[in-house]
mmCIF file of C-alpha atoms in Angstrom:
data_model
loop_
_atom_site.group_PDB
_atom_site.id
_atom_site.type_symbol
_atom_site.label_atom_id
_atom_site.label_comp_id
_atom_site.label_asym_id
_atom_site.label_seq_id
_atom_site.Cartn_x
_atom_site.Cartn_y
_atom_site.Cartn_z
ATOM 1 C CA MET D 1 4.240 3.393 -17.306
ATOM 2 C CA PHE D 2 1.498 2.984 -14.708
ATOM 3 C CA PRO D 3 2.307 2.252 -11.082
ATOM 4 C CA LYS D 4 2.111 -1.460 -10.444
ATOM 5 C CA GLU D 5 -0.354 -3.059 -8.064
ATOM 6 C CA VAL D 6 1.207 -4.059 -4.755
ATOM 7 C CA GLU D 7 0.634 -7.764 -5.422
ATOM 8 C CA VAL D 8 2.647 -7.444 -8.645
ATOM 9 C CA ILE D 9 5.362 -5.489 -6.844
ATOM 10 C CA LEU D 10 5.604 -8.240 -4.250
ATOM 11 C CA ALA D 11 5.603 -10.900 -6.981
ATOM 12 C CA ARG D 12 8.554 -9.173 -8.644
ATOM 13 C CA HIS D 13 10.411 -8.914 -5.354
ATOM 14 C CA LEU D 14 9.763 -12.587 -4.676
ATOM 15 C CA ALA D 15 10.927 -13.524 -8.176
ATOM 16 C CA SER D 16 14.080 -11.485 -7.748
ATOM 17 C CA TYR D 17 15.048 -13.675 -4.772
ATOM 18 C CA LEU D 18 14.188 -17.035 -6.321
ATOM 19 C CA ALA D 19 16.495 -19.227 -8.372
ATOM 20 C CA MET D 20 13.793 -20.497 -10.725
ATOM 21 C CA PRO D 21 13.455 -18.486 -13.942
ATOM 22 C CA ILE D 22 10.303 -16.353 -13.681
ATOM 23 C CA PHE D 23 8.546 -14.144 -16.228
ATOM 24 C CA ILE D 24 5.706 -11.788 -15.245
ATOM 25 C CA VAL D 25 3.124 -10.262 -17.565
ATOM 26 C CA ASP D 26 0.339 -7.745 -16.976
ATOM 27 C CA PRO D 27 -3.394 -8.402 -17.543
ATOM 28 C CA VAL D 28 -3.087 -8.036 -21.313
ATOM 29 C CA GLY D 29 0.070 -10.083 -21.577
ATOM 30 C CA ASN D 30 2.678 -7.346 -21.735
ATOM 31 C CA LEU D 31 5.997 -8.371 -20.223
ATOM 32 C CA VAL D 32 6.686 -6.381 -17.083
ATOM 33 C CA TYR D 33 9.576 -8.320 -15.535
ATOM 34 C CA TYR D 34 11.795 -11.374 -15.680
ATOM 35 C CA ASN D 35 14.341 -12.351 -13.074
ATOM 36 C CA GLU D 36 18.072 -13.062 -13.206
ATOM 37 C CA SER D 37 17.634 -16.792 -13.692
ATOM 38 C CA ALA D 38 15.360 -16.112 -16.641
ATOM 39 C CA GLU D 39 17.993 -13.804 -18.103
ATOM 40 C CA LEU D 40 20.298 -16.811 -18.515
ATOM 41 C CA ILE D 41 17.722 -18.582 -20.680
ATOM 42 C CA LEU D 42 16.308 -15.574 -22.507
ATOM 43 C CA GLY D 43 19.788 -14.379 -23.323
ATOM 44 C CA ARG D 44 19.578 -10.769 -22.246
ATOM 45 C CA ARG D 45 19.452 -8.883 -18.970
ATOM 46 C CA PHE D 46 16.002 -7.505 -18.175
ATOM 47 C CA ASP D 47 17.498 -4.082 -17.595
ATOM 48 C CA GLU D 48 18.615 -4.128 -21.234
ATOM 49 C CA ALA D 49 15.549 -5.788 -22.749
ATOM 50 C CA GLY D 50 12.997 -3.816 -20.724
ATOM 51 C CA GLU D 51 9.253 -4.175 -20.809
ATOM 52 C CA MET D 52 7.743 -5.490 -24.051
ATOM 53 C CA ASP D 53 4.210 -5.631 -25.338
ATOM 54 C CA ALA D 54 2.653 -9.036 -25.817
ATOM 55 C CA ALA D 55 3.072 -9.100 -29.583
ATOM 56 C CA GLU D 56 6.768 -8.303 -29.285
ATOM 57 C CA TRP D 57 7.839 -10.853 -26.712
ATOM 58 C CA GLY D 58 5.564 -13.439 -28.306
ATOM 59 C CA THR D 59 7.693 -13.290 -31.433
ATOM 60 C CA VAL D 60 11.102 -11.987 -30.378
ATOM 61 C CA PHE D 61 11.991 -15.278 -28.735
ATOM 62 C CA GLN D 62 10.886 -17.169 -31.894
ATOM 63 C CA PRO D 63 8.905 -19.932 -30.183
ATOM 64 C CA THR D 64 8.565 -23.178 -32.117
ATOM 65 C CA ASP D 65 7.350 -26.684 -31.434
ATOM 66 C CA GLU D 66 9.586 -29.751 -31.486
ATOM 67 C CA GLU D 67 9.209 -29.926 -35.289
ATOM 68 C CA GLY D 68 10.453 -26.368 -35.657
ATOM 69 C CA VAL D 69 7.002 -25.076 -36.578
ATOM 70 C CA LYS D 70 6.491 -21.502 -35.466
ATOM 71 C CA LEU D 71 4.062 -21.078 -32.555
ATOM 72 C CA SER D 72 1.733 -18.125 -32.364
ATOM 73 C CA SER D 73 1.830 -16.168 -29.140
ATOM 74 C CA GLU D 74 -1.777 -17.195 -28.461
ATOM 75 C CA VAL D 75 -0.790 -20.789 -27.713
ATOM 76 C CA LEU D 76 2.065 -19.925 -25.370
ATOM 77 C CA PRO D 77 1.211 -20.829 -21.765
ATOM 78 C CA LEU D 78 1.397 -17.277 -20.439
ATOM 79 C CA MET D 79 -1.002 -16.013 -23.084
ATOM 80 C CA VAL D 80 -3.360 -18.945 -22.494
ATOM 81 C CA THR D 81 -3.339 -17.993 -18.825
ATOM 82 C CA VAL D 82 -3.962 -14.330 -19.636
ATOM 83 C CA HIS D 83 -6.874 -15.084 -21.942
ATOM 84 C CA GLU D 84 -8.474 -17.913 -19.985
ATOM 85 C CA ARG D 85 -7.323 -16.985 -16.460
ATOM 86 C CA ARG D 86 -6.299 -20.543 -15.664
ATOM 87 C CA PRO D 87 -2.992 -22.341 -15.226
ATOM 88 C CA ALA D 88 -1.324 -23.591 -18.394
ATOM 89 C CA TYR D 89 1.720 -25.699 -19.278
ATOM 90 C CA ARG D 90 3.714 -26.367 -22.446
ATOM 91 C CA LYS D 91 7.129 -27.518 -23.547
ATOM 92 C CA PHE D 92 8.541 -25.711 -26.596
ATOM 93 C CA TRP D 93 11.659 -24.200 -28.149
ATOM 94 C CA ILE D 94 12.786 -20.589 -28.087
ATOM 95 C CA GLN D 95 15.739 -18.694 -29.422
ATOM 96 C CA GLY D 96 17.234 -16.477 -26.746
ATOM 97 C CA LEU D 97 18.333 -12.954 -27.518
ATOM 98 C CA ASP D 98 21.882 -14.341 -27.389
ATOM 99 C CA GLY D 99 20.995 -16.440 -30.470
ATOM 100 C CA VAL D 100 21.012 -19.798 -28.657
ATOM 101 C CA ARG D 101 18.065 -22.177 -29.145
ATOM 102 C CA ARG D 102 16.811 -23.839 -26.005
ATOM 103 C CA CYS D 103 13.956 -26.137 -25.097
ATOM 104 C CA ILE D 104 11.958 -24.837 -22.158
ATOM 105 C CA ALA D 105 8.992 -26.070 -20.103
ATOM 106 C CA VAL D 106 6.713 -23.289 -18.894
ATOM 107 C CA SER D 107 4.112 -23.413 -16.119
ATOM 108 C CA ALA D 108 1.975 -20.290 -16.097
ATOM 109 C CA LEU D 109 -0.257 -19.194 -13.230
ATOM 110 C CA PRO D 110 -2.801 -16.374 -13.084
ATOM 111 C CA LEU D 111 -2.081 -13.599 -10.579
ATOM 112 C CA LEU D 112 -5.317 -12.917 -8.726
ATOM 113 C CA GLY D 113 -5.157 -10.149 -6.158
ATOM 114 C CA GLN D 114 -7.448 -8.998 -3.380
ATOM 115 C CA SER D 115 -11.110 -9.037 -4.450
ATOM 116 C CA ASN D 116 -10.115 -11.479 -7.191
ATOM 117 C CA ARG D 117 -8.668 -8.700 -9.330
ATOM 118 C CA PHE D 118 -6.890 -10.211 -12.327
ATOM 119 C CA LEU D 119 -3.414 -8.697 -12.316
ATOM 120 C CA GLY D 120 -1.646 -10.724 -14.981
ATOM 121 C CA ALA D 121 0.291 -13.973 -14.956
ATOM 122 C CA MET D 122 3.535 -15.454 -13.755
ATOM 123 C CA GLY D 123 5.424 -18.021 -15.802
ATOM 124 C CA ILE D 124 7.928 -20.314 -14.116
ATOM 125 C CA PHE D 125 10.114 -22.150 -16.573
ATOM 126 C CA TRP D 126 13.091 -24.416 -16.914
ATOM 127 C CA GLU D 127 15.444 -25.364 -19.697
ATOM 128 C CA VAL D 128 14.758 -29.029 -20.394
ATOM 129 C CA ASP D 129 16.018 -31.807 -22.603
ATOM 130 C CA GLY D 130 14.473 -31.216 -26.004
ATOM 131 C CA THR D 131 14.771 -34.772 -27.222
ATOM 132 C CA MET X 1 -8.000 21.583 4.151
ATOM 133 C CA ARG X 2 -7.267 21.420 7.865
ATOM 134 C CA VAL X 3 -5.423 18.351 9.111
ATOM 135 C CA THR X 4 -5.172 17.593 12.824
ATOM 136 C CA LEU X 5 -3.140 14.795 14.375
ATOM 137 C CA TRP X 6 -5.108 13.126 17.184
ATOM 138 C CA GLY X 7 -2.870 10.100 17.524
ATOM 139 C CA THR X 8 0.508 9.380 15.981
ATOM 140 C CA ARG X 9 1.740 6.356 17.918
ATOM 141 C CA GLY X 10 2.012 2.919 16.332
ATOM 142 C CA SER X 11 1.265 -0.578 17.566
ATOM 143 C CA LEU X 12 0.185 0.217 21.125
ATOM 144 C CA ALA X 13 -1.047 3.270 22.978
ATOM 145 C CA SER X 14 1.873 4.520 25.023
ATOM 146 C CA PRO X 15 0.901 7.294 27.420
ATOM 147 C CA GLY X 16 3.315 8.432 30.096
ATOM 148 C CA PRO X 17 5.702 11.150 31.086
ATOM 149 C CA ASP X 18 8.336 10.008 28.572
ATOM 150 C CA THR X 19 5.924 10.261 25.617
ATOM 151 C CA ASP X 20 4.030 13.323 26.726
ATOM 152 C CA HIS X 21 5.417 15.585 23.982
ATOM 153 C CA TYR X 22 4.733 13.329 20.954
ATOM 154 C CA GLY X 23 1.695 11.760 22.580
ATOM 155 C CA GLY X 24 0.706 8.203 23.277
ATOM 156 C CA ASN X 25 -2.510 7.767 21.307
ATOM 157 C CA THR X 26 -2.552 5.481 18.286
ATOM 158 C CA ALA X 27 -3.363 6.473 14.716
ATOM 159 C CA CYS X 28 -6.074 9.046 14.172
ATOM 160 C CA VAL X 29 -6.045 12.074 11.885
ATOM 161 C CA GLU X 30 -8.909 14.505 11.305
ATOM 162 C CA VAL X 31 -9.309 16.189 7.923
ATOM 163 C CA VAL X 32 -11.811 19.035 7.594
ATOM 164 C CA SER X 33 -12.743 21.105 4.564
ATOM 165 C CA ARG X 34 -14.061 24.634 4.481
ATOM 166 C CA ASP X 35 -17.530 23.300 3.658
ATOM 167 C CA GLY X 36 -17.544 21.369 6.934
ATOM 168 C CA THR X 37 -16.864 17.897 5.557
ATOM 169 C CA VAL X 38 -15.167 15.790 8.220
ATOM 170 C CA LEU X 39 -12.972 12.792 7.436
ATOM 171 C CA ILE X 40 -11.231 10.727 10.077
ATOM 172 C CA LEU X 41 -8.252 8.670 9.023
ATOM 173 C CA ASP X 42 -8.089 5.572 11.210
ATOM 174 C CA ALA X 43 -9.767 4.937 14.521
ATOM 175 C CA GLY X 44 -6.892 4.397 16.911
ATOM 176 C CA THR X 45 -7.206 5.544 20.492
ATOM 177 C CA GLY X 46 -6.874 9.170 19.393
ATOM 178 C CA ILE X 47 -10.413 9.070 18.000
ATOM 179 C CA ARG X 48 -11.986 8.986 21.472
ATOM 180 C CA ARG X 49 -11.128 12.582 22.314
ATOM 181 C CA LEU X 50 -11.971 13.758 18.795
ATOM 182 C CA GLY X 51 -15.367 12.119 19.154
ATOM 183 C CA THR X 52 -16.208 14.141 22.237
ATOM 184 C CA GLN X 53 -15.939 17.277 20.089
ATOM 185 C CA LEU X 54 -17.639 15.971 16.956
ATOM 186 C CA VAL X 55 -20.630 14.627 18.843
ATOM 187 C CA ARG X 56 -21.644 18.230 19.531
ATOM 188 C CA THR X 57 -21.197 19.559 16.007
ATOM 189 C CA ALA X 58 -21.160 16.948 13.248
ATOM 190 C CA GLN X 59 -24.053 15.698 11.153
ATOM 191 C CA ARG X 60 -22.012 13.243 9.136
ATOM 192 C CA VAL X 61 -18.593 11.726 9.725
ATOM 193 C CA ASP X 62 -16.626 9.455 7.402
ATOM 194 C CA ILE X 63 -14.008 7.214 8.992
ATOM 195 C CA LEU X 64 -11.430 5.912 6.530
ATOM 196 C CA LEU X 65 -9.631 2.864 7.917
ATOM 197 C CA THR X 66 -6.355 1.883 6.323
ATOM 198 C CA HIS X 67 -6.541 -1.601 7.789
ATOM 199 C CA LEU X 68 -7.929 -3.449 10.762
ATOM 200 C CA HIS X 69 -4.943 -3.931 13.035
ATOM 201 C CA MET X 70 -5.896 -3.060 16.593
ATOM 202 C CA ASP X 71 -3.940 0.185 16.800
ATOM 203 C CA HIS X 72 -6.108 1.500 13.954
ATOM 204 C CA ILE X 73 -9.531 0.437 15.219
ATOM 205 C CA GLN X 74 -9.291 0.238 18.988
ATOM 206 C CA GLY X 75 -10.846 3.643 19.511
ATOM 207 C CA LEU X 76 -13.833 2.925 17.283
ATOM 208 C CA ALA X 77 -15.981 1.496 20.050
ATOM 209 C CA PHE X 78 -15.366 4.627 22.112
ATOM 210 C CA PHE X 79 -16.247 7.092 19.373
ATOM 211 C CA ALA X 80 -19.193 9.069 20.764
ATOM 212 C CA PRO X 81 -20.909 9.885 17.428
ATOM 213 C CA LEU X 82 -21.515 6.155 16.911
ATOM 214 C CA TYR X 83 -23.922 6.275 19.845
ATOM 215 C CA ASN X 84 -25.808 9.326 18.581
ATOM 216 C CA PRO X 85 -28.371 8.268 15.960
ATOM 217 C CA GLN X 86 -28.578 11.875 14.760
ATOM 218 C CA ILE X 87 -25.082 11.604 13.337
ATOM 219 C CA GLU X 88 -24.549 9.618 10.148
ATOM 220 C CA VAL X 89 -21.328 7.628 10.437
ATOM 221 C CA HIS X 90 -19.755 5.989 7.409
ATOM 222 C CA ILE X 91 -16.840 3.590 7.760
ATOM 223 C CA TRP X 92 -14.596 2.814 4.805
ATOM 224 C CA GLY X 93 -12.107 -0.029 5.058
ATOM 225 C CA PRO X 94 -10.651 -3.072 3.346
ATOM 226 C CA ALA X 95 -12.288 -6.467 3.112
ATOM 227 C CA SER X 96 -10.115 -9.576 3.075
ATOM 228 C CA ILE X 97 -10.048 -12.429 0.594
ATOM 229 C CA THR X 98 -12.767 -14.295 2.472
ATOM 230 C CA LEU X 99 -14.441 -11.772 4.796
ATOM 231 C CA GLY X 100 -16.274 -8.547 4.115
ATOM 232 C CA LEU X 101 -15.620 -5.385 6.102
ATOM 233 C CA ARG X 102 -18.636 -5.988 8.360
ATOM 234 C CA ALA X 103 -17.506 -9.470 9.315
ATOM 235 C CA ARG X 104 -13.979 -8.269 9.941
ATOM 236 C CA LEU X 105 -15.086 -5.362 12.146
ATOM 237 C CA THR X 106 -17.424 -7.653 14.036
ATOM 238 C CA ARG X 107 -14.453 -9.668 15.198
ATOM 239 C CA TYR X 108 -13.528 -6.705 17.383
ATOM 240 C CA LEU X 109 -16.976 -5.229 17.972
ATOM 241 C CA SER X 110 -18.385 -8.302 19.687
ATOM 242 C CA PRO X 111 -17.810 -10.229 22.912
ATOM 243 C CA PRO X 112 -15.419 -11.136 24.387
ATOM 244 C CA LEU X 113 -13.298 -8.249 23.047
ATOM 245 C CA PHE X 114 -16.123 -5.709 23.402
ATOM 246 C CA PRO X 115 -19.486 -6.036 25.142
ATOM 247 C CA VAL X 116 -21.554 -4.301 22.442
ATOM 248 C CA ALA X 117 -21.928 -5.901 19.020
ATOM 249 C CA LEU X 118 -21.708 -3.828 15.861
ATOM 250 C CA GLN X 119 -25.411 -4.313 15.073
ATOM 251 C CA GLU X 120 -26.363 -3.127 18.554
ATOM 252 C CA ILE X 121 -24.740 0.266 18.172
ATOM 253 C CA PRO X 122 -27.580 2.835 18.073
ATOM 254 C CA GLY X 123 -26.446 4.667 14.979
ATOM 255 C CA GLU X 124 -25.351 1.632 13.066
ATOM 256 C CA PRO X 125 -22.611 2.820 10.728
ATOM 257 C CA ILE X 126 -22.832 2.543 6.961
ATOM 258 C CA LEU X 127 -19.968 0.441 5.650
ATOM 259 C CA HIS X 128 -18.052 0.778 2.381
ATOM 260 C CA GLU X 129 -15.256 -1.461 1.166
ATOM 261 C CA VAL X 130 -11.978 -0.199 -0.256
ATOM 262 C CA PRO X 131 -9.956 -0.146 -2.400
ATOM 263 C CA CYS X 132 -12.530 0.978 -4.926
ATOM 264 C CA ASP X 133 -12.833 3.599 -7.617
ATOM 265 C CA THR X 134 -12.131 7.184 -6.643
ATOM 266 C CA PHE X 135 -15.013 8.499 -4.560
ATOM 267 C CA THR X 136 -16.151 11.913 -3.401
ATOM 268 C CA ILE X 137 -17.142 13.080 0.065
ATOM 269 C CA GLY X 138 -18.058 16.756 0.236
ATOM 270 C CA ASP X 139 -15.402 18.510 -1.793
ATOM 271 C CA PHE X 140 -12.809 15.792 -1.172
ATOM 272 C CA ARG X 141 -11.840 13.369 -3.917
ATOM 273 C CA ILE X 142 -10.466 10.220 -2.344
ATOM 274 C CA SER X 143 -8.522 7.390 -3.859
ATOM 275 C CA SER X 144 -7.167 4.312 -2.167
ATOM 276 C CA SER X 145 -4.870 1.509 -3.136
ATOM 277 C CA LEU X 146 -3.358 -1.523 -1.507
ATOM 278 C CA VAL X 147 0.128 -0.989 -0.140
ATOM 279 C CA CYS X 148 2.886 -3.134 1.274
ATOM 280 C CA HIS X 149 1.882 -4.112 4.826
ATOM 281 C CA PRO X 150 0.769 -7.512 6.144
ATOM 282 C CA GLY X 151 -2.906 -8.173 5.401
ATOM 283 C CA PRO X 152 -5.191 -6.004 3.289
ATOM 284 C CA THR X 153 -3.995 -2.439 3.873
ATOM 285 C CA VAL X 154 -4.612 0.695 1.869
ATOM 286 C CA GLY X 155 -3.166 4.150 1.693
ATOM 287 C CA TYR X 156 -5.409 7.149 1.041
ATOM 288 C CA ARG X 157 -4.960 10.147 -1.210
ATOM 289 C CA ILE X 158 -7.297 13.037 -0.409
ATOM 290 C CA GLU X 159 -7.526 15.967 -2.775
ATOM 291 C CA ASN X 160 -9.543 19.095 -3.204
ATOM 292 C CA GLU X 161 -9.011 22.096 -5.439
ATOM 293 C CA ARG X 162 -6.340 23.476 -3.159
ATOM 294 C CA ALA X 163 -4.244 20.652 -1.744
ATOM 295 C CA ILE X 164 -3.255 16.985 -1.744
ATOM 296 C CA LEU X 165 -2.897 14.929 1.423
ATOM 297 C CA ALA X 166 -1.370 11.435 1.333
ATOM 298 C CA TYR X 167 -1.808 9.106 4.289
ATOM 299 C CA LEU X 168 0.341 5.975 4.547
ATOM 300 C CA PRO X 169 0.611 5.281 8.267
ATOM 301 C CA ASP X 170 1.661 1.633 7.996
ATOM 302 C CA HIS X 171 3.833 1.041 4.991
ATOM 303 C CA GLU X 172 7.019 -0.826 4.139
ATOM 304 C CA PRO X 173 7.904 0.395 0.650
ATOM 305 C CA ALA X 174 11.457 -0.927 0.916
ATOM 306 C CA MET X 175 10.420 -4.523 1.508
ATOM 307 C CA GLY X 176 12.147 -6.793 -0.959
ATOM 308 C CA ALA X 177 13.881 -3.952 -2.784
ATOM 309 C CA ARG X 178 17.617 -4.557 -2.967
ATOM 310 C CA ASP X 179 18.489 -0.891 -3.161
ATOM 311 C CA PHE X 180 15.658 1.361 -2.067
ATOM 312 C CA PRO X 181 14.404 3.573 -3.593
ATOM 313 C CA ILE X 182 13.704 1.825 -6.868
ATOM 314 C CA GLU X 183 11.758 3.022 -9.928
ATOM 315 C CA ASP X 184 8.605 4.916 -9.030
ATOM 316 C CA GLU X 185 6.257 2.570 -10.907
ATOM 317 C CA TRP X 186 7.588 -0.380 -8.869
ATOM 318 C CA THR X 187 7.304 1.400 -5.530
ATOM 319 C CA SER X 188 4.384 0.551 -3.276
ATOM 320 C CA GLY X 189 2.278 3.618 -2.515
ATOM 321 C CA TYR X 190 3.792 5.809 -5.222
ATOM 322 C CA ALA X 191 0.524 6.780 -6.906
ATOM 323 C CA ILE X 192 -1.063 7.609 -3.562
ATOM 324 C CA ALA X 193 1.764 9.877 -2.509
ATOM 325 C CA ALA X 194 2.943 11.522 -5.737
ATOM 326 C CA ASP X 195 3.312 15.296 -5.429
ATOM 327 C CA ALA X 196 1.464 15.519 -2.117
ATOM 328 C CA ASP X 197 1.443 18.797 -0.249
ATOM 329 C CA LEU X 198 1.503 16.784 2.963
ATOM 330 C CA LEU X 199 2.616 13.167 3.271
ATOM 331 C CA ILE X 200 1.891 11.440 6.564
ATOM 332 C CA HIS X 201 4.110 8.366 6.531
ATOM 333 C CA ASP X 202 5.244 5.488 8.702
ATOM 334 C CA ALA X 203 8.682 6.170 10.181
ATOM 335 C CA GLN X 204 8.710 3.661 13.008
ATOM 336 C CA TYR X 205 12.272 2.421 13.127
ATOM 337 C CA THR X 206 15.844 3.521 13.075
ATOM 338 C CA SER X 207 17.781 1.913 10.238
ATOM 339 C CA GLU X 208 19.425 -0.497 12.694
ATOM 340 C CA GLN X 209 16.080 -1.544 14.130
ATOM 341 C CA TYR X 210 14.589 -2.032 10.680
ATOM 342 C CA LYS X 211 17.131 -4.754 9.909
ATOM 343 C CA ARG X 212 15.538 -6.845 12.675
ATOM 344 C CA TYR X 213 11.974 -6.194 11.554
ATOM 345 C CA VAL X 214 12.014 -6.539 7.776
ATOM 346 C CA GLY X 215 8.625 -7.810 6.664
ATOM 347 C CA TRP X 216 6.731 -6.540 9.710
ATOM 348 C CA GLY X 217 5.165 -3.873 7.531
ATOM 349 C CA HIS X 218 6.857 -0.744 8.797
ATOM 350 C CA CYS X 219 9.464 1.687 7.666
ATOM 351 C CA SER X 220 12.696 3.163 8.877
ATOM 352 C CA MET X 221 12.828 6.913 9.092
ATOM 353 C CA THR X 222 15.572 6.807 6.457
ATOM 354 C CA ASP X 223 13.362 4.932 4.004
ATOM 355 C CA ALA X 224 10.430 7.202 4.805
ATOM 356 C CA LEU X 225 12.513 10.222 3.835
ATOM 357 C CA LYS X 226 13.681 8.486 0.664
ATOM 358 C CA PHE X 227 10.080 7.623 -0.204
ATOM 359 C CA ALA X 228 9.052 11.227 0.356
ATOM 360 C CA ALA X 229 11.851 12.404 -1.922
ATOM 361 C CA LEU X 230 10.905 9.874 -4.617
ATOM 362 C CA THR X 231 7.285 11.003 -4.557
ATOM 363 C CA ARG X 232 8.222 14.701 -4.474
ATOM 364 C CA ALA X 233 6.391 15.433 -1.231
ATOM 365 C CA LYS X 234 6.421 19.068 -0.224
ATOM 366 C CA GLN X 235 6.179 18.207 3.453
ATOM 367 C CA MET X 236 6.439 14.908 5.323
ATOM 368 C CA VAL X 237 5.150 14.067 8.775
ATOM 369 C CA THR X 238 6.758 11.188 10.667
ATOM 370 C CA PHE X 239 4.104 8.801 11.962
ATOM 371 C CA HIS X 240 3.492 5.460 13.672
ATOM 372 C CA HIS X 241 6.106 6.029 16.338
ATOM 373 C CA ASP X 242 7.366 2.912 18.025
ATOM 374 C CA PRO X 243 5.887 2.530 21.537
ATOM 375 C CA SER X 244 9.388 2.219 22.969
ATOM 376 C CA HIS X 245 10.581 5.462 21.416
ATOM 377 C CA VAL X 246 10.294 8.145 24.060
ATOM 378 C CA ASP X 247 10.268 11.849 23.209
ATOM 379 C CA ALA X 248 14.022 12.303 23.442
ATOM 380 C CA ALA X 249 14.652 9.296 21.208
ATOM 381 C CA LEU X 250 12.229 10.548 18.556
ATOM 382 C CA ASP X 251 13.831 13.991 18.586
ATOM 383 C CA GLN X 252 17.245 12.370 18.181
ATOM 384 C CA MET X 253 16.102 10.079 15.347
ATOM 385 C CA LEU X 254 14.652 12.960 13.395
ATOM 386 C CA ALA X 255 17.658 15.222 13.894
ATOM 387 C CA THR X 256 20.062 12.477 12.847
ATOM 388 C CA GLU X 257 18.160 11.473 9.731
ATOM 389 C CA VAL X 258 17.512 14.987 8.545
ATOM 390 C CA ALA X 259 21.166 15.865 9.024
ATOM 391 C CA ALA X 260 22.257 12.779 7.113
ATOM 392 C CA LEU X 261 19.864 13.024 4.171
ATOM 393 C CA ALA X 262 19.364 16.790 3.970
ATOM 394 C CA PRO X 263 15.942 16.508 2.323
ATOM 395 C CA ASP X 264 14.775 19.369 0.125
ATOM 396 C CA PHE X 265 11.290 19.257 1.649
ATOM 397 C CA ILE X 266 9.958 20.066 5.080
ATOM 398 C CA VAL X 267 10.080 17.255 7.630
ATOM 399 C CA THR X 268 7.769 17.660 10.593
ATOM 400 C CA PRO X 269 7.643 15.387 13.632
ATOM 401 C CA GLY X 270 4.278 13.727 14.076
ATOM 402 C CA ILE X 271 3.246 15.257 17.365
ATOM 403 C CA GLU X 272 -0.258 14.728 18.699
ATOM 404 C CA GLY X 273 -2.255 17.948 18.491
ATOM 405 C CA THR X 274 -0.365 19.408 15.537
ATOM 406 C CA ILE X 275 -2.575 21.187 12.991
ATOM 407 C CA PHE X 276 -1.707 21.745 9.333
ATOM 408 C CA ASN X 277 -3.587 24.171 7.114
ATOM 409 C CA LEU X 278 -3.125 23.117 3.505
ATOM 410 C CA GLY X 279 -3.933 25.234 0.483
ATOM 411 C CA GLY X 280 -5.008 28.365 2.295
ATOM 412 C CA PRO X 281 -5.110 30.254 5.546
ATOM 413 C CA PRO X 282 -6.434 28.733 8.775
ATOM 414 C CA PHE X 283 -10.210 28.562 9.079
ATOM 415 C CA THR X 284 -12.762 27.743 11.728
ATOM 416 C CA LEU X 285 -16.256 26.372 11.230
#
């Protein structure tokens, strides 16, 4: 693993103190961290799940739309943010690693560091009513 | 590589009988190679006296600023080579989100803080912004990266064929970490400091003091030693001494921390005037 940029280190520290579920990916979409609140929704502690490449986390949580149609990782808000470097939002269903299906709403933001370096994206999400 | 400490104090120059042993000048470190390349790390008040020597001998000087807090730039305006057009002075330092290095330096080098503006200095320095890709000056390879300290701040890693020097004078690697040290890849400054022969690192506070100043951008001596252990430093120099820490207090801090942590590397107090010869015997130019 490469050393993380200081802005990403600080983002992780901030996330670790916040109660909102937060998911952080690197510039190509690889998962680098999610916080304790996110663990409750994703169904596994980050220490156990560890870092995942974009293809893996984009499928391991089995994202679907409200009709149950499988979503490709490319349309998930974090990946939209990674590819287009803009904020993105979507409500969809996932299956946590504990096997429980949940509806979540994700707001993804690009992480732009000093000199406008693109460092990845941060997704803030909530479990919401799926009806 | 010869490394000389010209100023090791943090925050504010603190001369006086109680600080006479460690010195009262703020951050300035000279790095010289056998081929005569001269680097100066930060331009605190210690640079003034260094400048009186270099103005007689140097043809080119590169000043590497970690950041633009006053204790790291206050000596710049009093650096004699800047007023000698025969000497080529390069200044490397971080821009901010909205201002380039020139605009940021001009805030200090202009009235009312200083009577002479940057563009009026006879040998107008050549400016370079960091962090950037690894660059070479003489036989030194230099890399920089942003580290945990308020505002744009970098640490420097300086290497040649014989030695590695890491310079992190203002650094709070424990900020936000619940149980420092954490994994190396998530530690601010790790890549700069890894496997250094000499690590010059912020060690401003006692552990008790640090609890009151979390987020101010500085480090307890305990955390500095833990950081040095994590990065496998061969030798660490304590740096950025608090202005209120007199000689006896600094001696006591170091003795206490070294006794408690028993590091397996050399820990050297950052005393003004100390010279380190890395990667070979002493040399003179």
